[in-house]
Every structure is written in C-alpha cells, then in structure tokens.
C-alpha cells in the first residue's frame, strides 16, 4: 500500500489522468479512490492540487471527446454497444435521456456524478446534434467539478484518509486482495442479475412478425412505446396504433391499463431489458397478458412494417396518442389525447 502511495506521489498527474480516462471510457474501475488519495496528499503538501485537478479533468475530457465523436458518426450503434456491455442495462440509455430531458445540457454536468451515466452522456449528446463547442463547454465544467469535488473531500479529510491508508498498509497484500475481491463480487452480482432478468422473460417475448400477423388478423393488442420524451423527439415514428408512455408513467398509471387485452411493450434498448422490467412490474400488478417486443422498434423498422409519426414540440411534454375512435364508440381504457398522423 505504501508503494502505491509513493507511486502516486511520483507519477500523480499520469496516474490521475489514466484512472479518470479509464473510468470515463466505461471500464468499471472507479477513479474516486485515486482522487481522494490525491486530495489527501495535496492536503499534506506532498502533491500539487492544481496539477492533480488539471490531469484528472483532462483525462475525463479526452475520454468524452472520443465518445462524443463516436456518437456523432455512429449514433445508436454506439449507444447500443454501451447498453449491451453495461452492468446496468436498464439504466443505460433511458436514465441518461431522462437527465437530458429534465436538465438539458446541464445534464452533462449532472451525469458526471451518476455511475453509468457519465459514459453515456457524450455519445448521446453527439448523436442528438449538439454542437461540439456547446458540449465541451459544459463537459469541461462538469469534469472540473467532478474531479475537484473528490480532491477537495480528500483535502478536507486528509488526516482521516491517512489513518485509513495506514490501516490498509498494515494489512499488506490482504487489503489489495480484499478490495479486488469486493470489486469482482460486485461485477459478478450485476451480471447474474442481468442474466436472470433476461432468462425470466426470454420465453415471453413476441416477435415483430407475430405482432404484425395479429394486427393483420384484426386483433387489438394494446401497444405501448416506452421510449423517453427526448428520444421520441429525435425519432417520432411509432408502431402504428401504439401509445407513447414513459416507464415512470406506466408505473403511475398502471391502473388504467386494461386486463382483458394483450399488452405489447417496446423500447429501443438492446435485449428489451427496459420492456422486460416493465413487463415484470405489470405482472406483479396482476396484468398477466403482457409481452416485450423482440428487437424493439428497430426490428419493426427493419421489416418495413407500418409506422406513424407522432407530432412533437420543442419542449417535451406527455401527450400520449391513441388511435381515433368513432364519435359513438365507447371510451378506450386509457384516455389519452390523439397526436398522430398516419404515413
């Protein structure tokens, strides 16, 4: 442990740059311990705090630069890749989009402090058409705040951190093995959790061909589009007849969902993980006839099945569509305003 501290003292800038860069590239190795240690050393006068802050912030910006331009040129393919390898696939794109919807570009700053979102924010911003100058002005501020916050905590609690480091040093190699074991256990648990969820719903999924055949045969399943408002703004096409309702809205309005119809859920996240979670939620609420759509809306588009365009406004608002009804017909179980035009 003492050797690691000495190494950090000698090569502080390079170590902090590498640690933050690796974390921001999506590798599940947190940079926080290095930032705290750097702060403690700066508080003890063994490291230049300004140099440490600059190196850490620069590592973050360089990683974000790579993801931003990958998102700009490859769009959803990059987001889908990150979603597939994420330890939290349900939160992959949806939670990041929710942050952008709520905070705009300030979400780039906020995402720095939320595990998993900091890597997804740059490619999402790149794919959404945000200018590079605007993105990097916010990203640079967020990187400085992120690195500075943890370095400052290290400075303020440098005495306590030194005691912790001394205690770990007394354990020798056992401390390193303990930390490595805890990290490995966390990663293994997340992969197990993900695998179990996908296994539970794999048999329940419906293919786009099956859904299209049901619609052609005159069946009337309720189709719910679970994408976020910001994602729907970027691509306002829905499966014909689908209603748009975000996942939070489904949770709050599940009593409005009919129990006597088939429910088909779709999103744009690989493996339909978000749809699967909502399907499990509805199952627990007593709605048994619910199935995620295999491949989501991307698979529907690939088959060139009918879509319709939902009109959107500059400011996202919840205006979920329904198919128009005859004046004398009975009201639908979910009473939502129509906002679609067929194409």
mmCIF file of C-alpha atoms in Angstrom:
data_model
loop_
_atom_site.group_PDB
_atom_site.id
_atom_site.type_symbol
_atom_site.label_atom_id
_atom_site.label_comp_id
_atom_site.label_asym_id
_atom_site.label_seq_id
_atom_site.Cartn_x
_atom_site.Cartn_y
_atom_site.Cartn_z
ATOM 1 C CA UNK A 1 0.000 0.000 0.000
ATOM 2 C CA UNK A 2 2.844 2.402 0.852
ATOM 3 C CA UNK A 3 4.403 1.580 -2.511
ATOM 4 C CA UNK A 4 1.159 2.613 -4.239
ATOM 5 C CA UNK A 5 1.144 5.939 -2.365
ATOM 6 C CA UNK A 6 4.762 6.576 -3.267
ATOM 7 C CA UNK A 7 3.984 5.754 -6.878
ATOM 8 C CA UNK A 8 1.092 8.247 -6.803
ATOM 9 C CA UNK A 9 3.389 10.917 -5.336
ATOM 10 C CA UNK A 10 5.996 10.365 -8.075
ATOM 11 C CA UNK A 11 3.599 9.989 -11.010
ATOM 12 C CA UNK A 12 0.494 11.734 -9.710
ATOM 13 C CA UNK A 13 -0.578 13.549 -12.890
ATOM 14 C CA UNK A 14 -0.183 10.482 -15.127
ATOM 15 C CA UNK A 15 -1.948 8.184 -12.646
ATOM 16 C CA UNK A 16 -4.917 10.523 -12.223
ATOM 17 C CA UNK A 17 -5.221 11.068 -15.974
ATOM 18 C CA UNK A 18 -5.205 7.301 -16.589
ATOM 19 C CA UNK A 19 -7.616 6.490 -13.746
ATOM 20 C CA UNK A 20 -10.250 9.031 -14.800
ATOM 21 C CA UNK A 21 -9.792 8.276 -18.508
ATOM 22 C CA UNK A 22 -10.341 4.534 -17.936
ATOM 23 C CA UNK A 23 -13.420 5.163 -15.799
ATOM 24 C CA UNK A 24 -14.968 7.570 -18.328
ATOM 25 C CA UNK A 25 -14.346 5.092 -21.145
ATOM 26 C CA UNK A 26 -16.744 2.722 -19.370
ATOM 27 C CA UNK A 27 -14.402 0.313 -17.601
ATOM 28 C CA UNK A 28 -15.928 -0.482 -14.167
ATOM 29 C CA UNK A 29 -12.850 0.693 -12.250
ATOM 30 C CA UNK A 30 -13.757 3.763 -10.147
ATOM 31 C CA UNK A 31 -11.356 6.700 -10.126
ATOM 32 C CA UNK A 32 -12.741 8.038 -6.839
ATOM 33 C CA UNK A 33 -10.125 6.338 -4.572
ATOM 34 C CA UNK A 34 -7.319 7.877 -6.621
ATOM 35 C CA UNK A 35 -8.916 11.326 -6.487
ATOM 36 C CA UNK A 36 -9.422 11.091 -2.729
ATOM 37 C CA UNK A 37 -5.852 9.911 -2.245
ATOM 38 C CA UNK A 38 -4.583 12.771 -4.397
ATOM 39 C CA UNK A 39 -6.569 15.220 -2.301
ATOM 40 C CA UNK A 40 -5.155 13.771 0.910
ATOM 41 C CA UNK A 41 -1.620 14.065 -0.463
ATOM 42 C CA UNK A 42 -2.306 17.624 -1.618
ATOM 43 C CA UNK A 43 -3.571 18.443 1.887
ATOM 44 C CA UNK A 44 -0.366 17.030 3.340
ATOM 45 C CA UNK A 45 1.757 19.103 0.936
ATOM 46 C CA UNK A 46 3.022 16.065 -0.974
ATOM 47 C CA UNK A 47 1.231 16.808 -4.272
ATOM 48 C CA UNK A 48 0.303 19.896 -6.264
ATOM 49 C CA UNK A 49 -3.505 20.122 -6.061
ATOM 50 C CA UNK A 50 -3.841 22.264 -9.202
ATOM 51 C CA UNK A 51 -1.808 19.796 -11.273
ATOM 52 C CA UNK A 52 -3.870 16.911 -9.900
ATOM 53 C CA UNK A 53 -7.127 18.687 -10.767
ATOM 54 C CA UNK A 54 -5.933 19.532 -14.282
ATOM 55 C CA UNK A 55 -4.739 15.978 -15.009
ATOM 56 C CA UNK A 56 -7.964 14.375 -13.785
ATOM 57 C CA UNK A 57 -10.214 16.818 -15.664
ATOM 58 C CA UNK A 58 -8.150 16.406 -18.842
ATOM 59 C CA UNK A 59 -8.479 12.609 -18.657
ATOM 60 C CA UNK A 60 -12.249 12.981 -18.412
ATOM 61 C CA UNK A 61 -12.487 15.406 -21.343
ATOM 62 C CA UNK A 62 -10.298 13.230 -23.601
ATOM 63 C CA UNK A 63 -12.483 10.166 -22.979
ATOM 64 C CA UNK A 64 -15.627 12.230 -23.536
ATOM 65 C CA UNK A 65 -14.135 13.625 -26.753
ATOM 66 C CA UNK A 66 -13.799 10.072 -28.094
ATOM 67 C CA UNK A 67 -17.346 9.060 -27.126
ATOM 68 C CA UNK A 68 -18.847 12.324 -28.394
ATOM 69 C CA UNK A 69 -17.466 11.876 -31.904
ATOM 70 C CA UNK A 70 -18.273 8.180 -31.961
ATOM 71 C CA UNK A 71 -21.845 9.133 -31.097
ATOM 72 C CA UNK A 72 -21.845 11.865 -33.737
ATOM 73 C CA UNK A 73 -20.744 9.493 -36.511
ATOM 74 C CA UNK A 74 -22.284 6.169 -35.443
ATOM 75 C CA UNK A 75 -25.338 7.246 -33.428
ATOM 76 C CA UNK A 76 -27.462 4.461 -31.980
ATOM 77 C CA UNK A 77 -24.895 1.791 -32.778
ATOM 78 C CA UNK A 78 -22.557 3.260 -30.159
ATOM 79 C CA UNK A 79 -25.367 3.622 -27.621
ATOM 80 C CA UNK A 80 -26.475 0.051 -28.260
ATOM 81 C CA UNK A 81 -22.910 -1.191 -27.760
ATOM 82 C CA UNK A 82 -22.649 0.599 -24.428
ATOM 83 C CA UNK A 83 -26.049 -0.716 -23.434
ATOM 84 C CA UNK A 84 -25.027 -4.289 -24.189
ATOM 85 C CA UNK A 85 -21.858 -4.140 -22.082
ATOM 86 C CA UNK A 86 -23.349 -2.052 -19.262
ATOM 87 C CA UNK A 87 -23.682 -3.576 -15.807
ATOM 88 C CA UNK A 88 -26.989 -1.686 -15.543
ATOM 89 C CA UNK A 89 -28.610 -2.273 -18.952
ATOM 90 C CA UNK A 90 -31.989 -0.981 -17.809
ATOM 91 C CA UNK A 91 -30.487 2.368 -16.946
ATOM 92 C CA UNK A 92 -28.222 2.515 -19.984
ATOM 93 C CA UNK A 93 -29.864 4.985 -22.345
ATOM 94 C CA UNK A 94 -33.195 5.671 -20.658
ATOM 95 C CA UNK A 95 -31.842 7.223 -17.465
ATOM 96 C CA UNK A 96 -29.360 9.354 -19.385
ATOM 97 C CA UNK A 97 -32.114 10.599 -21.693
ATOM 98 C CA UNK A 98 -34.272 11.379 -18.675
ATOM 99 C CA UNK A 99 -31.473 13.523 -17.249
ATOM 100 C CA UNK A 100 -31.202 15.413 -20.545
ATOM 101 C CA UNK A 101 -34.968 15.850 -20.717
ATOM 102 C CA UNK A 102 -35.076 17.317 -17.226
ATOM 103 C CA UNK A 103 -31.902 19.402 -17.193
ATOM 104 C CA UNK A 104 -30.905 19.968 -20.827
ATOM 105 C CA UNK A 105 -27.160 20.441 -21.284
ATOM 106 C CA UNK A 106 -26.805 20.822 -17.538
ATOM 107 C CA UNK A 107 -27.440 17.085 -17.563
ATOM 108 C CA UNK A 108 -23.913 16.633 -18.939
ATOM 109 C CA UNK A 109 -22.616 18.129 -15.701
ATOM 110 C CA UNK A 110 -25.030 16.166 -13.506
ATOM 111 C CA UNK A 111 -24.214 12.883 -15.293
ATOM 112 C CA UNK A 112 -20.590 13.105 -14.118
ATOM 113 C CA UNK A 113 -21.712 12.263 -10.598
ATOM 114 C CA UNK A 114 -24.034 9.363 -11.538
ATOM 115 C CA UNK A 115 -22.320 5.993 -12.125
ATOM 116 C CA UNK A 116 -23.059 4.629 -15.590
ATOM 117 C CA UNK A 117 -24.461 7.873 -16.962
ATOM 118 C CA UNK A 118 -21.150 9.711 -17.293
ATOM 119 C CA UNK A 119 -20.019 7.390 -20.114
ATOM 120 C CA UNK A 120 -23.350 7.507 -21.953
ATOM 121 C CA UNK A 121 -23.842 11.278 -21.890
ATOM 122 C CA UNK A 122 -21.152 12.157 -24.500
ATOM 123 C CA UNK A 123 -22.294 9.761 -27.291
ATOM 124 C CA UNK A 124 -25.928 10.674 -26.605
ATOM 125 C CA UNK A 125 -25.082 14.359 -26.945
ATOM 126 C CA UNK A 126 -23.125 13.639 -30.121
ATOM 127 C CA UNK A 127 -25.962 11.659 -31.710
ATOM 128 C CA UNK A 128 -28.528 14.328 -30.784
ATOM 129 C CA UNK A 129 -26.780 17.005 -32.857
ATOM 130 C CA UNK A 130 -25.464 19.209 -30.021
ATOM 131 C CA UNK A 131 -22.629 21.418 -31.271
ATOM 132 C CA UNK A 132 -19.135 20.378 -30.213
ATOM 133 C CA UNK A 133 -18.359 23.801 -28.713
ATOM 134 C CA UNK A 134 -21.516 23.776 -26.585
ATOM 135 C CA UNK A 135 -20.961 20.200 -25.433
ATOM 136 C CA UNK A 136 -17.332 20.689 -24.432
ATOM 137 C CA UNK A 137 -18.046 23.917 -22.564
ATOM 138 C CA UNK A 138 -20.477 22.028 -20.321
ATOM 139 C CA UNK A 139 -18.386 18.856 -20.281
ATOM 140 C CA UNK A 140 -15.251 20.753 -19.268
ATOM 141 C CA UNK A 141 -17.128 22.410 -16.419
ATOM 142 C CA UNK A 142 -18.542 19.052 -15.329
ATOM 143 C CA UNK A 143 -15.118 17.399 -15.457
ATOM 144 C CA UNK A 144 -13.586 20.125 -13.289
ATOM 145 C CA UNK A 145 -16.449 19.913 -10.791
ATOM 146 C CA UNK A 146 -16.288 16.120 -10.658
ATOM 147 C CA UNK A 147 -12.532 15.899 -10.132
ATOM 148 C CA UNK A 148 -12.435 18.974 -7.906
ATOM 149 C CA UNK A 149 -15.204 17.728 -5.605
ATOM 150 C CA UNK A 150 -13.416 14.483 -4.728
ATOM 151 C CA UNK A 151 -9.985 16.092 -4.494
ATOM 152 C CA UNK A 152 -11.456 18.722 -2.151
ATOM 153 C CA UNK A 153 -13.009 15.996 0.022
ATOM 154 C CA UNK A 154 -9.576 14.356 0.135
ATOM 155 C CA UNK A 155 -8.004 17.653 1.237
ATOM 156 C CA UNK A 156 -10.632 18.293 3.930
ATOM 157 C CA UNK A 157 -10.366 14.769 5.339
ATOM 158 C CA UNK A 158 -6.681 14.216 4.659
ATOM 159 C CA UNK A 159 -5.956 13.268 8.288
ATOM 160 C CA UNK A 160 -8.722 10.637 8.381
ATOM 161 C CA UNK A 161 -7.696 9.280 4.978
ATOM 162 C CA UNK A 162 -4.106 8.946 6.148
ATOM 163 C CA UNK A 163 -5.339 6.837 9.058
ATOM 164 C CA UNK A 164 -7.327 4.629 6.680
ATOM 165 C CA UNK A 165 -4.321 4.266 4.381
ATOM 166 C CA UNK A 166 -2.071 3.357 7.324
ATOM 167 C CA UNK A 167 -4.608 0.765 8.465
ATOM 168 C CA UNK A 168 -4.757 -0.762 4.993
ATOM 169 C CA UNK A 169 -0.974 -0.684 4.741
ATOM 170 C CA UNK A 170 -0.726 -2.719 7.930
ATOM 171 C CA UNK A 171 -2.761 -5.430 6.214
ATOM 172 C CA UNK A 172 -0.302 -5.596 3.321
ATOM 173 C CA UNK A 173 -1.368 -7.742 0.378
ATOM 174 C CA UNK A 174 -4.547 -8.781 2.179
ATOM 175 C CA UNK A 175 -6.004 -5.291 1.690
ATOM 176 C CA UNK A 176 -5.412 -5.414 -2.046
ATOM 177 C CA UNK A 177 -6.946 -8.873 -2.252
ATOM 178 C CA UNK A 178 -9.978 -7.717 -0.249
ATOM 179 C CA UNK A 179 -10.609 -4.719 -2.493
ATOM 180 C CA UNK A 180 -10.131 -6.803 -5.642
ATOM 181 C CA UNK A 181 -12.479 -9.459 -4.289
ATOM 182 C CA UNK A 182 -15.200 -6.920 -3.490
ATOM 183 C CA UNK A 183 -14.974 -5.406 -6.985
ATOM 184 C CA UNK A 184 -15.137 -8.842 -8.597
ATOM 185 C CA UNK A 185 -18.099 -9.799 -6.398
ATOM 186 C CA UNK A 186 -19.991 -6.639 -7.370
ATOM 187 C CA UNK A 187 -19.415 -7.198 -11.096
ATOM 188 C CA UNK A 188 -20.402 -10.864 -10.823
ATOM 189 C CA UNK A 189 -23.613 -9.954 -8.987
ATOM 190 C CA UNK A 190 -24.604 -7.389 -11.626
ATOM 191 C CA UNK A 191 -24.035 -9.848 -14.465
ATOM 192 C CA UNK A 192 -26.019 -12.511 -12.625
ATOM 193 C CA UNK A 193 -28.864 -10.040 -12.028
ATOM 194 C CA UNK A 194 -28.906 -9.112 -15.705
ATOM 195 C CA UNK A 195 -28.807 -12.728 -16.892
ATOM 196 C CA UNK A 196 -31.634 -13.749 -14.563
ATOM 197 C CA UNK A 197 -33.900 -10.950 -15.768
ATOM 198 C CA UNK A 198 -33.345 -11.792 -19.426
ATOM 199 C CA UNK A 199 -33.849 -15.506 -18.797
ATOM 200 C CA UNK A 200 -37.163 -14.906 -16.998
ATOM 201 C CA UNK A 201 -38.659 -13.055 -19.935
ATOM 202 C CA UNK A 202 -36.984 -14.700 -22.922
ATOM 203 C CA UNK A 203 -39.850 -17.147 -23.453
ATOM 204 C CA UNK A 204 -42.486 -14.421 -23.017
ATOM 205 C CA UNK A 205 -41.270 -12.146 -25.824
ATOM 206 C CA UNK A 206 -43.246 -11.651 -29.021
ATOM 207 C CA UNK A 207 -41.545 -11.232 -32.395
ATOM 208 C CA UNK A 208 -42.337 -8.380 -34.768
ATOM 209 C CA UNK A 209 -43.698 -10.913 -37.283
ATOM 210 C CA UNK A 210 -46.105 -12.322 -34.700
ATOM 211 C CA UNK A 211 -47.296 -8.841 -33.750
ATOM 212 C CA UNK A 212 -47.770 -7.850 -37.386
ATOM 213 C CA UNK A 213 -49.794 -11.004 -38.027
ATOM 214 C CA UNK A 214 -52.032 -10.254 -35.046
ATOM 215 C CA UNK A 215 -52.692 -6.747 -36.333
ATOM 216 C CA UNK A 216 -53.374 -8.039 -39.854
ATOM 217 C CA UNK A 217 -55.809 -10.578 -38.423
ATOM 218 C CA UNK A 218 -57.815 -7.812 -36.766
ATOM 219 C CA UNK A 219 -56.696 -8.482 -33.209
ATOM 220 C CA UNK A 220 -56.466 -5.443 -30.963
ATOM 221 C CA UNK A 221 -53.433 -5.637 -28.648
ATOM 222 C CA UNK A 222 -52.507 -2.532 -26.683
ATOM 223 C CA UNK A 223 -49.021 -1.483 -27.849
ATOM 224 C CA UNK A 224 -47.011 0.775 -25.562
ATOM 225 C CA UNK A 225 -43.953 2.727 -26.730
ATOM 226 C CA UNK A 226 -41.726 3.131 -23.641
ATOM 227 C CA UNK A 227 -39.081 5.467 -25.058
ATOM 228 C CA UNK A 228 -38.263 8.720 -23.291
ATOM 229 C CA UNK A 229 -39.626 12.050 -24.498
ATOM 230 C CA UNK A 230 -36.197 13.181 -25.701
ATOM 231 C CA UNK A 231 -35.674 10.013 -27.748
ATOM 232 C CA UNK A 232 -39.131 10.370 -29.262
ATOM 233 C CA UNK A 233 -38.284 13.930 -30.292
ATOM 234 C CA UNK A 234 -35.256 12.657 -32.201
ATOM 235 C CA UNK A 235 -37.289 9.907 -33.903
ATOM 236 C CA UNK A 236 -41.062 10.495 -33.620
ATOM 237 C CA UNK A 237 -42.078 7.346 -35.502
ATOM 238 C CA UNK A 238 -44.156 4.826 -33.559
ATOM 239 C CA UNK A 239 -45.572 1.446 -34.462
ATOM 240 C CA UNK A 240 -48.960 2.129 -35.984
ATOM 241 C CA UNK A 241 -51.591 2.334 -33.280
ATOM 242 C CA UNK A 242 -49.079 2.438 -30.424
ATOM 243 C CA UNK A 243 -49.435 4.681 -27.387
ATOM 244 C CA UNK A 244 -46.435 6.524 -26.026
ATOM 245 C CA UNK A 245 -45.949 6.288 -22.279
ATOM 246 C CA UNK A 246 -42.641 6.573 -20.435
ATOM 247 C CA UNK A 247 -41.706 3.941 -17.890
ATOM 248 C CA UNK A 248 -42.399 6.208 -14.931
ATOM 249 C CA UNK A 249 -45.830 6.989 -16.370
ATOM 250 C CA UNK A 250 -46.581 3.285 -16.759
ATOM 251 C CA UNK A 251 -45.791 2.748 -13.081
ATOM 252 C CA UNK A 252 -48.038 5.619 -12.025
ATOM 253 C CA UNK A 253 -50.886 4.820 -14.427
ATOM 254 C CA UNK A 254 -50.892 1.032 -14.421
ATOM 255 C CA UNK A 255 -54.485 1.001 -13.109
ATOM 256 C CA UNK A 256 -55.600 2.466 -16.459
ATOM 257 C CA UNK A 257 -54.144 -0.434 -18.432
ATOM 258 C CA UNK A 258 -56.825 -2.984 -19.384
ATOM 259 C CA UNK A 259 -56.574 -6.515 -18.009
ATOM 260 C CA UNK A 260 -58.604 -8.121 -20.811
ATOM 261 C CA UNK A 261 -56.275 -7.304 -23.760
ATOM 262 C CA UNK A 262 -52.818 -8.408 -24.838
ATOM 263 C CA UNK A 263 -50.213 -5.783 -23.953
ATOM 264 C CA UNK A 264 -47.088 -5.422 -26.107
ATOM 265 C CA UNK A 265 -44.222 -3.273 -24.816
ATOM 266 C CA UNK A 266 -41.305 -1.982 -26.828
ATOM 267 C CA UNK A 267 -38.347 0.360 -26.436
ATOM 268 C CA UNK A 268 -35.042 0.858 -28.248
ATOM 269 C CA UNK A 269 -32.645 -0.718 -25.744
ATOM 270 C CA UNK A 270 -30.886 -3.952 -26.817
ATOM 271 C CA UNK A 271 -32.255 -7.158 -25.287
ATOM 272 C CA UNK A 272 -35.528 -5.354 -24.479
ATOM 273 C CA UNK A 273 -34.342 -5.025 -20.877
ATOM 274 C CA UNK A 274 -36.389 -1.910 -20.161
ATOM 275 C CA UNK A 275 -39.503 -3.535 -21.632
ATOM 276 C CA UNK A 276 -38.773 -6.666 -19.613
ATOM 277 C CA UNK A 277 -38.633 -4.741 -16.351
ATOM 278 C CA UNK A 278 -41.942 -3.020 -17.053
ATOM 279 C CA UNK A 279 -43.445 -6.385 -18.048
ATOM 280 C CA UNK A 280 -42.365 -7.806 -14.680
ATOM 281 C CA UNK A 281 -43.833 -4.784 -12.919
ATOM 282 C CA UNK A 282 -47.192 -5.240 -14.662
ATOM 283 C CA UNK A 283 -47.119 -8.984 -13.931
ATOM 284 C CA UNK A 284 -46.724 -8.169 -10.244
ATOM 285 C CA UNK A 285 -49.689 -5.787 -10.520
ATOM 286 C CA UNK A 286 -51.917 -8.559 -11.866
ATOM 287 C CA UNK A 287 -51.615 -7.792 -15.600
ATOM 288 C CA UNK A 288 -50.583 -11.171 -16.986
ATOM 289 C CA UNK A 289 -51.113 -10.738 -20.746
ATOM 290 C CA UNK A 290 -48.038 -8.594 -21.301
ATOM 291 C CA UNK A 291 -45.055 -9.340 -23.577
ATOM 292 C CA UNK A 292 -41.933 -7.377 -24.606
ATOM 293 C CA UNK A 293 -41.404 -6.966 -28.357
ATOM 294 C CA UNK A 294 -38.331 -8.885 -29.527
ATOM 295 C CA UNK A 295 -35.858 -6.432 -31.063
ATOM 296 C CA UNK A 296 -37.969 -3.402 -30.152
ATOM 297 C CA UNK A 297 -38.800 -0.703 -32.654
ATOM 298 C CA UNK A 298 -35.521 -1.244 -34.525
ATOM 299 C CA UNK A 299 -36.627 -4.763 -35.518
ATOM 300 C CA UNK A 300 -40.027 -3.382 -36.599
ATOM 301 C CA UNK A 301 -38.322 -0.784 -38.821
ATOM 302 C CA UNK A 302 -36.032 -3.402 -40.358
ATOM 303 C CA UNK A 303 -39.114 -5.355 -41.530
ATOM 304 C CA UNK A 304 -40.618 -2.176 -43.032
ATOM 305 C CA UNK A 305 -43.846 -2.686 -41.093
ATOM 306 C CA UNK A 306 -46.263 0.274 -40.801
ATOM 307 C CA UNK A 307 -45.222 3.262 -38.701
ATOM 308 C CA UNK A 308 -46.925 6.528 -37.895
ATOM 309 C CA UNK A 309 -45.439 9.874 -36.960
ATOM 310 C CA UNK A 310 -46.212 11.485 -33.654
ATOM 311 C CA UNK A 311 -46.003 15.259 -33.733
ATOM 312 C CA UNK A 312 -43.685 16.703 -31.090
ATOM 313 C CA UNK A 313 -43.000 20.141 -29.703
ATOM 314 C CA UNK A 314 -39.717 21.822 -28.820
ATOM 315 C CA UNK A 315 -40.328 21.220 -25.132
ATOM 316 C CA UNK A 316 -41.108 17.559 -24.407
ATOM 317 C CA UNK A 317 -44.488 17.041 -22.792
ATOM 318 C CA UNK A 318 -46.538 13.956 -22.112
ATOM 319 C CA UNK A 319 -49.166 13.796 -24.838
ATOM 320 C CA UNK A 320 -49.665 10.097 -25.495
ATOM 321 C CA UNK A 321 -51.542 9.151 -28.685
ATOM 322 C CA UNK A 322 -54.368 6.747 -29.305
ATOM 323 C CA UNK A 323 -55.990 5.613 -32.481
ATOM 324 C CA UNK A 324 -59.010 7.820 -33.318
ATOM 325 C CA UNK A 325 -62.437 6.446 -32.430
ATOM 326 C CA UNK A 326 -65.867 6.901 -33.864
ATOM 327 C CA UNK A 327 -67.925 9.551 -32.040
ATOM 328 C CA UNK A 328 -70.376 6.951 -30.742
ATOM 329 C CA UNK A 329 -67.827 4.368 -29.662
ATOM 330 C CA UNK A 330 -67.057 3.544 -26.066
ATOM 331 C CA UNK A 331 -64.076 5.289 -24.499
ATOM 332 C CA UNK A 332 -60.776 3.440 -24.514
ATOM 333 C CA UNK A 333 -59.439 2.115 -21.208
ATOM 334 C CA UNK A 334 -56.608 4.659 -21.419
ATOM 335 C CA UNK A 335 -57.960 8.114 -22.173
ATOM 336 C CA UNK A 336 -55.202 9.974 -23.953
ATOM 337 C CA UNK A 337 -55.173 12.744 -26.497
ATOM 338 C CA UNK A 338 -54.596 11.825 -30.155
ATOM 339 C CA UNK A 339 -51.485 13.363 -31.684
ATOM 340 C CA UNK A 340 -50.620 11.146 -34.654
ATOM 341 C CA UNK A 341 -50.922 11.330 -38.372
ATOM 342 C CA UNK A 342 -50.582 8.250 -40.491
ATOM 343 C CA UNK A 343 -47.861 7.851 -43.058
#
